[in-house]
Coordinates of C-alpha atoms and ligand atoms in Angstrom, one line a residue:
M25 CA 125.2 47.0 37.9
S26 CA 125.5 44.6 34.9
L27 CA 129.0 43.7 33.8
S28 CA 127.9 42.9 30.3
F29 CA 129.4 45.3 27.6
D30 CA 129.6 46.0 23.9
P31 CA 133.0 44.8 22.6
D32 CA 132.8 47.2 19.7
R33 CA 132.8 50.3 22.0
L34 CA 136.0 49.6 23.9
D35 CA 138.8 52.1 23.8
L36 CA 142.0 50.0 23.6
P37 CA 145.5 50.9 24.8
R38 CA 147.6 51.3 21.7
G39 CA 151.3 50.3 21.4
H40 CA 153.9 49.2 23.8
F41 CA 154.3 50.6 27.3
I42 CA 157.9 51.7 27.8
G43 CA 159.4 54.2 30.3
G44 CA 156.0 55.0 31.8
R45 CA 154.2 55.9 28.6
Y46 CA 152.6 54.3 25.6
V47 CA 154.8 54.0 22.5
P48 CA 152.6 53.8 19.4
A49 CA 153.4 51.0 17.0
A50 CA 151.9 49.6 13.8
G51 CA 149.9 46.4 14.1
V52 CA 151.4 43.3 12.4
L53 CA 149.7 40.2 13.7
P54 CA 145.9 40.0 13.0
M55 CA 143.8 39.6 16.2
H56 CA 140.4 37.9 16.5
R57 CA 137.9 37.8 19.2
P58 CA 137.4 34.2 20.3
S59 CA 133.8 34.8 21.3
D60 CA 132.7 35.7 17.7
G61 CA 135.7 35.3 15.5
V62 CA 135.7 39.0 14.5
E63 CA 139.1 40.4 13.5
F64 CA 139.4 43.6 15.5
A65 CA 143.0 44.8 15.4
A66 CA 146.6 43.7 14.8
C67 CA 149.3 43.3 17.5
P68 CA 152.6 45.1 17.0
V69 CA 155.8 43.1 17.1
A70 CA 158.6 44.7 19.0
S71 CA 161.9 44.4 17.2
A72 CA 165.2 43.5 18.9
D73 CA 166.0 47.2 18.8
L74 CA 162.8 48.2 20.6
V75 CA 163.3 45.4 23.2
D76 CA 166.8 46.9 23.7
Q77 CA 165.3 50.3 24.3
A78 CA 162.8 48.9 26.8
I79 CA 165.6 47.1 28.7
A80 CA 167.7 50.3 28.7
S81 CA 164.7 52.2 30.0
A82 CA 164.4 49.7 32.9
K83 CA 168.1 49.9 33.7
A84 CA 168.0 53.7 33.7
A85 CA 164.9 53.7 35.9
L86 CA 166.5 51.4 38.4
A87 CA 169.6 53.6 38.6
A88 CA 167.6 56.9 38.9
S89 CA 164.7 55.9 41.1
G90 CA 166.3 53.9 43.9
W91 CA 163.5 51.2 43.5
A92 CA 165.9 48.5 44.6
T93 CA 167.6 50.4 47.3
C94 CA 164.8 52.5 48.9
A95 CA 163.4 51.7 52.3
P96 CA 161.7 48.4 51.4
R97 CA 158.4 49.5 53.1
Q98 CA 158.2 52.1 50.4
R99 CA 157.8 49.4 47.8
T100 CA 155.2 47.7 49.9
R101 CA 153.1 50.8 50.1
V102 CA 153.3 51.5 46.4
L103 CA 152.4 48.0 45.4
Q104 CA 149.5 47.9 47.8
R105 CA 148.2 51.1 46.2
W106 CA 148.6 49.3 42.8
A107 CA 146.5 46.4 44.1
D108 CA 143.8 48.9 45.3
L109 CA 143.8 50.6 41.8
M110 CA 143.3 47.2 40.1
E111 CA 140.2 46.7 42.2
E112 CA 138.9 50.3 41.7
E113 CA 139.4 49.8 37.9
A114 CA 138.1 46.3 37.9
V115 CA 135.4 46.9 35.4
R116 CA 137.7 48.4 32.7
L117 CA 140.3 45.9 33.5
A118 CA 137.8 43.0 33.1
Q119 CA 136.6 44.4 29.8
L120 CA 140.1 44.8 28.4
E121 CA 140.8 41.2 29.1
A122 CA 137.4 39.6 28.4
F123 CA 136.8 40.9 24.9
C124 CA 139.8 39.3 23.3
S125 CA 140.5 36.4 25.6
T126 CA 138.6 33.3 26.9
R127 CA 137.9 34.7 30.3
P128 CA 134.2 35.6 30.9
V129 CA 133.8 39.1 32.3
G130 CA 131.9 38.0 35.4
Q131 CA 134.6 35.5 36.4
L132 CA 137.3 38.1 35.9
V133 CA 135.8 40.6 38.3
A134 CA 134.9 38.0 41.0
G135 CA 138.0 35.8 40.4
D136 CA 141.0 36.8 38.4
I137 CA 141.1 40.5 39.4
A138 CA 140.3 40.0 43.1
V139 CA 142.8 37.2 43.4
T140 CA 145.6 39.1 41.5
A141 CA 145.1 42.2 43.6
E142 CA 145.4 40.0 46.7
Q143 CA 148.5 38.3 45.4
I144 CA 150.2 41.6 44.7
R145 CA 149.5 42.6 48.4
F146 CA 150.8 39.2 49.5
F147 CA 154.1 39.8 47.6
A148 CA 154.3 43.5 48.7
E149 CA 154.5 42.3 52.3
F150 CA 157.7 40.4 51.6
A151 CA 159.7 43.5 50.7
D152 CA 160.4 44.5 54.3
K153 CA 160.2 41.1 55.9
E154 CA 162.6 38.8 53.9
G155 CA 166.2 39.9 53.9
S156 CA 169.8 39.0 54.6
D157 CA 170.8 36.5 57.3
L158 CA 173.6 36.4 59.8
V159 CA 174.9 32.8 59.9
P160 CA 176.8 30.8 62.5
T161 CA 180.5 30.9 61.7
G162 CA 183.6 30.8 64.0
A163 CA 184.0 33.3 66.8
D164 CA 186.7 35.1 64.9
S165 CA 184.5 35.9 61.9
L166 CA 181.1 37.2 60.9
G167 CA 179.2 35.3 58.2
M168 CA 176.4 36.9 56.3
I169 CA 174.1 35.9 53.4
M170 CA 173.3 39.2 51.8
S171 CA 170.2 39.3 49.6
E172 CA 169.9 41.6 46.6
A173 CA 167.6 42.3 43.7
Y174 CA 168.7 40.9 40.3
G175 CA 168.2 44.0 38.2
V176 CA 166.0 43.7 35.1
V177 CA 163.8 40.6 35.0
G178 CA 162.5 39.4 31.5
A179 CA 159.1 37.9 31.8
I180 CA 156.9 36.2 29.2
T181 CA 153.3 35.1 29.7
P182 CA 150.6 33.0 27.9
W183 CA 147.1 33.9 26.8
N184 CA 145.0 31.5 28.9
V185 CA 144.7 33.7 32.1
P186 CA 146.6 36.8 31.0
L187 CA 146.1 39.0 34.0
S188 CA 146.8 36.3 36.6
M189 CA 150.0 35.3 34.8
A190 CA 151.2 38.9 34.6
G191 CA 150.5 39.3 38.4
W192 CA 152.4 36.1 39.1
K193 CA 155.5 37.5 37.4
L194 CA 155.2 41.2 38.3
G195 CA 154.2 40.9 41.9
P196 CA 157.3 39.1 43.3
A197 CA 159.8 40.7 40.8
L198 CA 158.7 44.2 41.8
A199 CA 158.4 43.6 45.5
A200 CA 161.9 42.1 45.4
G201 CA 163.2 45.4 43.9
N202 CA 163.7 44.5 40.3
A203 CA 162.6 46.3 37.1
V204 CA 160.6 44.1 34.6
V205 CA 160.3 43.9 30.8
L206 CA 157.3 41.7 30.2
K207 CA 155.9 40.4 26.9
P208 CA 152.3 39.2 27.2
S209 CA 150.9 36.8 24.7
E210 CA 150.3 38.4 21.3
L211 CA 146.7 37.3 21.5
T212 CA 145.8 39.0 24.8
P213 CA 148.0 42.0 25.6
Y214 CA 145.5 44.7 26.8
S215 CA 144.9 43.9 30.5
T216 CA 148.7 43.6 31.0
L217 CA 149.2 47.0 29.3
F218 CA 146.5 48.5 31.5
I219 CA 148.0 47.2 34.8
A220 CA 151.4 48.7 33.8
E221 CA 149.6 52.0 33.4
L222 CA 148.0 51.5 36.8
A223 CA 151.4 50.7 38.3
V224 CA 152.8 54.1 37.3
R225 CA 149.6 55.8 38.6
A226 CA 150.2 54.0 41.9
G227 CA 153.7 55.4 42.2
V228 CA 155.9 52.7 40.7
P229 CA 158.6 54.8 39.0
A230 CA 158.3 55.1 35.2
G231 CA 160.5 52.6 33.5
I232 CA 160.3 50.0 36.3
V233 CA 157.5 48.2 34.5
N234 CA 157.7 47.9 30.7
I235 CA 155.5 45.9 28.4
V236 CA 156.6 45.1 24.9
L237 CA 154.2 43.4 22.5
G238 CA 155.1 40.8 20.0
D239 CA 155.5 37.2 19.1
G240 CA 157.8 34.6 20.6
A241 CA 160.2 34.3 17.6
T242 CA 161.1 38.0 17.4
T243 CA 160.2 39.8 20.6
G244 CA 160.4 36.8 23.1
T245 CA 163.7 35.7 21.7
A246 CA 165.1 39.2 21.9
I247 CA 164.1 39.4 25.6
T248 CA 165.4 36.0 26.7
G249 CA 168.7 36.5 24.8
H250 CA 169.4 40.0 25.9
P251 CA 172.7 40.4 27.9
D252 CA 171.2 42.9 30.3
I253 CA 168.3 40.6 31.4
A254 CA 169.5 39.3 34.7
K255 CA 166.8 36.6 35.1
V256 CA 164.1 35.1 32.9
S257 CA 160.6 34.1 34.1
F258 CA 158.4 32.3 31.7
T259 CA 155.0 30.7 31.7
G260 CA 153.8 28.8 28.6
S261 CA 154.2 25.5 26.7
T262 CA 157.0 23.0 27.4
G263 CA 158.2 23.4 23.8
A264 CA 158.6 27.2 24.1
G265 CA 160.3 26.6 27.5
A266 CA 162.9 24.4 25.9
A267 CA 163.5 27.0 23.1
I268 CA 164.0 29.6 25.8
M269 CA 166.5 27.5 27.8
E270 CA 168.4 26.9 24.6
N271 CA 168.5 30.7 23.8
I272 CA 169.6 31.4 27.4
A273 CA 172.4 28.8 27.2
R274 CA 173.6 30.3 23.9
S275 CA 173.3 34.0 24.8
G276 CA 174.7 33.9 28.4
I277 CA 173.7 31.7 31.3
R278 CA 171.3 33.2 33.8
P279 CA 168.6 31.9 36.1
V280 CA 165.3 31.0 34.7
T281 CA 161.9 30.1 36.1
L282 CA 159.8 28.0 33.8
E283 CA 156.1 27.2 34.4
L284 CA 155.1 24.8 31.7
G285 CA 152.5 22.4 30.5
G286 CA 150.6 19.6 32.2
K287 CA 148.4 16.6 31.8
S288 CA 147.2 16.2 35.3
P289 CA 145.4 13.1 36.7
Q290 CA 142.4 13.1 39.0
V291 CA 142.3 9.8 40.9
V292 CA 138.9 8.9 42.4
F293 CA 138.6 6.0 44.9
A294 CA 135.3 4.3 45.6
D295 CA 135.4 5.4 49.2
A296 CA 135.5 9.1 48.2
D297 CA 132.6 11.6 48.5
L298 CA 131.6 10.8 44.9
D299 CA 129.4 13.8 44.3
L300 CA 132.2 16.1 45.5
A301 CA 134.8 14.2 43.4
A302 CA 132.7 14.2 40.2
N303 CA 131.9 17.9 40.5
A304 CA 135.5 18.8 41.2
V305 CA 136.6 16.7 38.1
A306 CA 134.0 18.4 35.9
T307 CA 134.7 21.9 37.2
S308 CA 138.4 21.5 36.5
I309 CA 138.0 20.5 32.9
L310 CA 135.1 22.9 32.2
A311 CA 136.8 26.0 33.7
N312 CA 138.2 28.2 30.9
A313 CA 137.1 25.3 28.6
G314 CA 140.1 23.3 29.8
Q315 CA 142.6 26.0 28.9
A316 CA 144.4 25.8 32.2
C317 CA 147.9 24.5 32.9
V318 CA 146.5 22.5 35.8
A319 CA 143.4 21.3 34.1
G320 CA 142.6 17.8 35.5
S321 CA 142.3 16.3 32.0
R322 CA 142.7 12.6 33.0
L323 CA 140.0 11.0 35.2
I324 CA 141.3 7.8 36.7
V325 CA 138.4 6.2 38.6
E326 CA 137.9 3.0 40.6
D327 CA 136.0 0.6 38.3
R328 CA 133.1 -0.1 40.7
V329 CA 132.1 3.6 40.9
A330 CA 133.1 4.7 37.4
A331 CA 129.5 4.7 36.0
R332 CA 128.3 6.9 38.9
V333 CA 131.1 9.4 38.6
I334 CA 130.9 9.6 34.8
E335 CA 127.1 10.2 35.0
T336 CA 127.6 13.3 37.1
V337 CA 130.5 14.6 34.9
L338 CA 128.3 14.0 31.8
H339 CA 125.4 16.0 33.4
R340 CA 127.8 18.9 34.1
M341 CA 129.2 18.7 30.5
R342 CA 125.7 18.8 29.0
T343 CA 124.5 21.8 31.0
V344 CA 127.2 24.4 30.3
T345 CA 126.2 28.0 29.3
A346 CA 128.3 28.9 26.3
G347 CA 128.3 32.5 25.4
P348 CA 130.4 35.5 24.6
T349 CA 132.9 36.5 27.2
W350 CA 131.4 40.0 27.3
D351 CA 128.0 38.7 28.5
E352 CA 127.9 38.4 32.3
A353 CA 125.6 35.3 32.0
S354 CA 128.3 33.3 30.1
T355 CA 130.2 30.7 32.1
Y356 CA 131.6 28.4 29.4
S357 CA 134.5 29.9 27.5
P358 CA 135.4 29.8 23.8
I359 CA 138.7 28.3 22.6
I360 CA 141.3 31.0 22.1
S361 CA 141.6 30.6 18.3
D362 CA 140.3 28.7 15.3
R363 CA 143.7 27.1 14.9
Q364 CA 143.7 25.8 18.5
R365 CA 140.1 24.5 18.2
G366 CA 141.3 22.6 15.1
R367 CA 144.2 21.1 17.0
I368 CA 141.8 20.0 19.8
D369 CA 139.4 18.4 17.3
A370 CA 142.3 16.6 15.5
V371 CA 143.3 14.9 18.7
V372 CA 139.7 14.0 19.5
Q373 CA 139.0 12.6 16.0
Q374 CA 142.3 10.6 16.1
A375 CA 141.3 9.1 19.5
I376 CA 137.9 8.1 18.1
A377 CA 139.4 6.6 15.0
A378 CA 141.8 4.6 17.2
G379 CA 138.8 3.1 19.1
A380 CA 138.0 5.6 21.9
E381 CA 134.3 5.9 22.8
C382 CA 133.1 9.5 22.7
L383 CA 130.6 9.8 25.6
A384 CA 130.0 13.6 25.1
G385 CA 130.9 16.4 22.8
G386 CA 133.5 15.5 20.1
G387 CA 133.0 18.6 18.0
A388 CA 132.5 22.4 17.8
I389 CA 129.5 24.0 19.4
D390 CA 127.1 25.6 16.9
H391 CA 127.6 29.2 18.0
P392 CA 129.6 32.1 16.5
G393 CA 133.2 32.1 17.7
Y394 CA 135.5 29.2 18.5
F395 CA 133.5 27.2 21.0
Y396 CA 134.2 23.4 21.4
A397 CA 131.8 21.1 23.2
P398 CA 132.9 19.5 26.5
T399 CA 134.2 16.1 25.5
L400 CA 134.6 12.8 27.4
L401 CA 136.6 10.0 25.9
A402 CA 136.5 6.5 27.3
G403 CA 138.2 3.3 26.1
V404 CA 141.6 5.0 25.9
T405 CA 145.0 3.6 26.9
Q406 CA 148.2 5.0 28.3
D407 CA 149.7 5.4 24.9
S408 CA 146.7 7.1 23.3
T409 CA 147.6 10.6 22.1
A410 CA 144.6 11.9 24.0
V411 CA 146.1 10.6 27.2
R412 CA 149.7 11.5 26.5
E413 CA 149.5 15.0 25.0
E414 CA 148.4 18.3 26.6
I415 CA 145.3 19.1 24.6
F416 CA 144.6 22.4 26.3
G417 CA 140.9 22.2 25.7
P418 CA 137.7 20.8 27.3
V419 CA 138.6 17.1 26.7
L420 CA 138.6 14.7 29.6
T421 CA 139.8 11.1 29.2
V422 CA 138.6 8.4 31.6
Q423 CA 140.4 5.2 32.6
T424 CA 139.5 2.8 35.3
F425 CA 141.5 0.8 37.9
S426 CA 140.9 -1.9 40.4
D427 CA 143.6 -1.3 43.0
E428 CA 146.0 1.4 44.3
E429 CA 148.9 0.1 42.4
E430 CA 147.1 0.3 39.1
A431 CA 145.8 3.7 39.9
M432 CA 149.3 5.0 40.5
Q433 CA 150.6 3.4 37.3
L434 CA 147.9 5.2 35.3
A435 CA 148.4 8.5 37.2
D436 CA 152.1 8.7 36.4
H437 CA 152.9 10.6 33.2
P438 CA 156.2 10.1 31.4
V439 CA 156.6 13.8 30.6
Y440 CA 154.4 16.1 32.8
G441 CA 154.1 16.5 36.6
L442 CA 152.3 19.8 37.2
A443 CA 149.3 18.8 39.5
A444 CA 147.3 15.8 40.6
G445 CA 144.0 15.2 42.4
L446 CA 143.2 12.5 44.9
F447 CA 139.8 11.7 46.1
T448 CA 139.4 9.3 49.1
R449 CA 138.1 9.4 52.7
D450 CA 141.0 7.2 53.8
L451 CA 143.6 9.5 55.3
S452 CA 146.4 6.9 55.3
R453 CA 145.9 6.2 51.7
A454 CA 145.8 9.9 50.9
M455 CA 149.1 10.5 52.6
R456 CA 150.7 7.3 51.1
L457 CA 149.7 8.2 47.6
T458 CA 150.5 11.9 47.9
R459 CA 154.1 10.8 48.5
R460 CA 154.0 8.7 45.4
L461 CA 152.5 11.2 43.0
Q462 CA 155.1 12.9 40.9
A463 CA 153.5 16.3 40.7
G464 CA 154.4 19.8 42.0
T465 CA 150.9 20.2 43.5
V466 CA 148.7 17.5 44.9
W467 CA 145.1 18.4 45.9
V468 CA 143.2 16.0 48.1
N469 CA 139.4 16.0 48.1
R470 CA 139.5 19.2 46.0
Y471 CA 140.9 20.2 42.6
S472 CA 141.6 23.9 42.7
R473 CA 143.9 26.5 44.2
S474 CA 142.7 28.3 47.2
R475 CA 143.5 31.9 48.1
D476 CA 146.4 30.7 50.2
H477 CA 149.0 32.4 48.1
I478 CA 151.8 31.1 50.4
L479 CA 151.5 27.7 48.6
P480 CA 153.9 27.8 45.7
T481 CA 153.0 26.4 42.3
G482 CA 155.3 24.7 39.8
G483 CA 156.0 21.5 38.0
Y484 CA 157.9 18.2 38.4
K485 CA 159.4 16.6 35.3
R486 CA 159.1 18.7 32.1
S487 CA 156.3 20.8 33.6
G488 CA 158.8 23.3 34.8
I489 CA 161.7 24.6 36.9
G490 CA 161.2 26.7 40.0
K491 CA 158.0 28.1 41.5
D492 CA 155.5 30.9 41.1
L493 CA 153.5 32.1 44.1
G494 CA 154.6 31.5 47.7
R495 CA 157.8 32.7 49.5
E496 CA 159.7 30.7 46.8
A497 CA 158.6 33.1 44.1
Y498 CA 159.8 36.1 46.1
L499 CA 163.2 34.5 46.8
A500 CA 163.6 33.5 43.2
N501 CA 163.6 37.2 42.4
R502 CA 166.5 37.9 44.7
K503 CA 170.1 36.7 44.4
T504 CA 172.4 36.0 47.4
K505 CA 176.0 37.0 48.2
S506 CA 177.9 35.1 50.9
V507 CA 180.0 37.5 53.0
L508 CA 182.7 36.5 55.5
I509 CA 184.4 39.1 57.6
N510 CA 187.5 38.5 59.7
L511 CA 186.9 40.2 63.1
Ligands
NAD5 P1 153.2 29.3 24.3 O1 154.4 28.6 24.8 O2 152.8 29.2 22.8 O3 153.4 30.9 24.5 C1 153.6 31.5 25.8 C2 154.3 32.8 25.6 O4 155.6 32.6 25.1 C3 153.6 33.8 24.6 O5 153.8 35.1 25.0 C4 154.5 33.5 23.3 O6 154.5 34.6 22.5 C5 155.9 33.3 24.0 N1 156.8 32.5 23.2 C6 156.6 31.4 22.4 N2 157.7 30.9 21.9 C7 158.7 31.7 22.5 C8 160.1 31.6 22.3 N3 160.8 30.7 21.6 N4 160.9 32.5 23.0 C9 160.3 33.4 23.8 N5 158.9 33.5 24.0 C10 158.2 32.6 23.3 O7 152.0 29.0 25.2 P2 150.4 29.5 25.1 O8 149.8 28.7 24.0 O9 150.4 31.0 25.2 O10 149.9 29.0 26.6 C11 149.5 27.7 26.8 C12 150.6 26.9 27.5 O11 151.0 27.6 28.7 C13 150.1 25.5 27.9 O12 151.2 24.6 27.6 C14 149.9 25.7 29.4 O13 150.0 24.5 30.1 C15 151.0 26.6 29.8 N6 150.7 27.3 31.0 C16 151.4 26.9 32.1 C17 151.2 27.5 33.4 C18 151.9 27.0 34.6 O14 151.8 27.7 35.7 N7 152.6 25.9 34.6 C19 150.2 28.5 33.5 C20 149.5 28.8 32.3 C21 149.8 28.2 31.1

């Protein structure tokens, strides 16, 4: 069956999702389809009052449903059913995400949805396996570390992989026994609304998952500053992360997980499998047109093999298949908005004006919508804007080195430390340099996540605080109480 579809014939969920049902709301923020620029709807903006109602609904549901206190295996079963429903409804889910985001429908079904369902199952299994501990204390006492759900978690997600990001937040928070009020990006809310609907269908009590739509300034701020939000979990830009920390500090201190921006290096040594390395580098900057937090946007390659690696990357860049996200044959994504495409182009033009050599791309693709050509910039230095700033587009810079020390100097970034790639056949070097790289994830001879959801993800430096995925993400959604009993 073909996954291609007509974006004009989609029936969209309307309004917020609070207390287990859709709450209709007037649209405020104009929404455009990135694939053809058509304005198709407007996103509502939940006021502080509506956010308050959603949080009250979550609190009431926690009190009435026993979600946090039921036999934990009950949560496991319900969440597994939820994952099954995501797979059963994969086509509608993919359509709801594809038509207004940058994710091609084919990649959604084979990738994002399958992976998200599996991650939900992964987290569901923690519910009855991670718990309180008895700890060694003196013989006249009993020491315990008691683990409990937080209560209502406030979550905020970005537009670049909307469903995956919602899964990263909802999976561990729900398995750990919390209720959630989640605000998806105002550009891509529909797949998140639909999985909330599926959660209720799977048996998650109404009110445990609430989705409020809106922007950061009004709705996001109301969530992160609300006194009844017990924990905040955010994925987005470093700037918004800083604003959220400030709001939390002002409105009442509580724990926060921040998954923020990156400017990740991919370091290729001459002894690497050069085809493998060049293809991994290309795939990483072409996937989602570079709109990925872990995009390996800085190629740092040993000078004597630079020409060969660059040739392969250029070939991959010149042979992408740009097309609308609703066409199954499309593999190269548009940029999320005209504004973001303008931002990308401004950095590229500034780099060229400052002396960078543009080896590929350097402008929009002649196609309806917001496509930008894969771009390769050589002749850049550590202080070029194109090397320093997260561009969040299909722009790769290339720098060369002659020895390990120089490679590590170039790889280090003053602000970001989300991920790094190392390509070498020398195991000692791989281990030595893995220790030196200041990044929350290091991939060696690959540049992508696997389906090993046990590996946490998160940033060093200003790329974030705390982890998503892995056992860490589950534990971050539980608080602990130390108990000491005199016997
Ligand atoms: P963004 O920071 O502009 O917005 C992210 C979300 O935060 C949106 O829902 C937005 O409405 C909301 N928001 C913005 N300002 C807010 C505020 N002051 N208070 C509360 N909410 C606020 O980011 P974006 O453009 O949607 O996404 C791209 C960014 O996300 C990039 O920087 C990328 O690196 C980052 N990202 C990081 C990861 C990770 O795992 N580290 C994953 C995906 C994306």
